[in-house]
Amino acid sequence: MSDQITVRRLAGALGAEISGIDLSAPLEEATIVALRAALNLHQVIFFRDQSLTPAQQLAFGRRFGPLNIHPYVSGMADHPEVMEIIKEPEDRLNFGGGWHSDMSFLETPSIGSILYAVETPAFGGDTLFASQAAAWDALSDGLKATLEGLKAVHSAGREYSATGPSAQKRASMQVAEAEGLAGEFTHPVVKVHPETGRKALYVNPAFTMRFEGWTRRESKPLLDWLFEHSRQEAFTCRFAWRDGSVAFWDNRQVWHYALNDYPGQRRHMRRVTVDQA
Ligand code: SIN
């Protein structure tokens, strides 16, 4: 018998809040199946009032696939798969402060990320999510036909270089420099979701460098247009964190953006990232 979960949709394009579940407990397989179905359908799912140790967050994440060890951000000493995302009151930059899809710069990108709020600011620090499936649906047939024939080159080199936005968070997070180390990997511009068959745009401003076979300069106008298109309000939802909140998003069809609007306050999150099995 699975837990009696309730799913409440939060916005038109994506997002649902799930209640009636304790993520720290060993969950029935039927519950995992129900959560996977909710994630596929709603693209990002949220939970409130959870209490997770790093080991419990790892155990929950592992029910969905192997967990990633980030190549450029150090994990916890005793749990390298758990990444601490901390912004101290004196930090100015925030990790994840730009639209992106986690780990699209890998040869085999992750399928999802599970973020747990340990300590949240009194105000601000929400995360925005944008459905790249809805962004795809809204394109004309002509542009869809063009994009279906394209692949794009992704790299962590810009984001995690010494002058890049993520590397500059070294004060609070152990971020290594990727410049010169990061490889380039090519993925289709249109991702077909392996479980639902739904199509989604799979390019993002942080990690997509150019179209395969095109120069950076040739790629820029179309990529910029797609980035603008894909973050339209109609495709988004916004999550206001509280201590103990959890978000689980599907990186194959969702972008996210951590807002940096809580100066002088501390925000402490822990993330595990689920790889393809
Ligand atoms: C991330 O990009 O994984 C961080 C998102 C957040 O802290 O809200």
PDB file of C-alpha atoms in Angstrom, residues 42 45 62 68 71 73 80 87 94 102 116 144 150 178 180-181 185 191 217 221 241 246 266 269:
ATOM      1  CA  HIS A  42       4.267  18.514 -13.506  1.00  0.00           C
ATOM      2  CA  ILE A  45       7.282  18.949  -7.596  1.00  0.00           C
ATOM      3  CA  ARG A  62      18.929   7.147  -4.914  1.00  0.00           C
ATOM      4  CA  ASN A  68      26.064  12.706  -9.407  1.00  0.00           C
ATOM      5  CA  PRO A  71      32.923  17.947 -11.159  1.00  0.00           C
ATOM      6  CA  VAL A  73      31.720  22.063  -6.760  1.00  0.00           C
ATOM      7  CA  PRO A  80      30.350  13.902  -1.741  1.00  0.00           C
ATOM      8  CA  LYS A  87      24.957  32.202   0.558  1.00  0.00           C
ATOM      9  CA  ASN A  94      24.448  33.539  -5.550  1.00  0.00           C
ATOM     10  CA  ASP A 102      21.704  21.465 -14.183  1.00  0.00           C
ATOM     11  CA  TYR A 116      16.316  20.797   0.358  1.00  0.00           C
ATOM     12  CA  LYS A 144      10.205  23.508 -34.778  1.00  0.00           C
ATOM     13  CA  LEU A 150      20.000  20.883 -34.820  1.00  0.00           C
ATOM     14  CA  ALA A 178      36.646  24.718 -15.010  1.00  0.00           C
ATOM     15  CA  GLY A 180      40.495  24.550 -19.789  1.00  0.00           C
ATOM     16  CA  LEU A 181      39.210  21.484 -17.942  1.00  0.00           C
ATOM     17  CA  PHE A 185      29.393  17.934 -25.290  1.00  0.00           C
ATOM     18  CA  LYS A 191      14.876  16.600 -26.111  1.00  0.00           C
ATOM     19  CA  ARG A 217      28.608  34.467 -33.775  1.00  0.00           C
ATOM     20  CA  PRO A 221      20.997  35.525 -32.588  1.00  0.00           C
ATOM     21  CA  TRP A 241      10.994  28.380   0.241  1.00  0.00           C
ATOM     22  CA  VAL A 246      12.045  20.392  -0.964  1.00  0.00           C
ATOM     23  CA  ARG A 266      21.823  33.653   5.005  1.00  0.00           C
ATOM     24  CA  MET A 269      20.350  24.570   0.754  1.00  0.00           C
TER      25      MET A 269
END
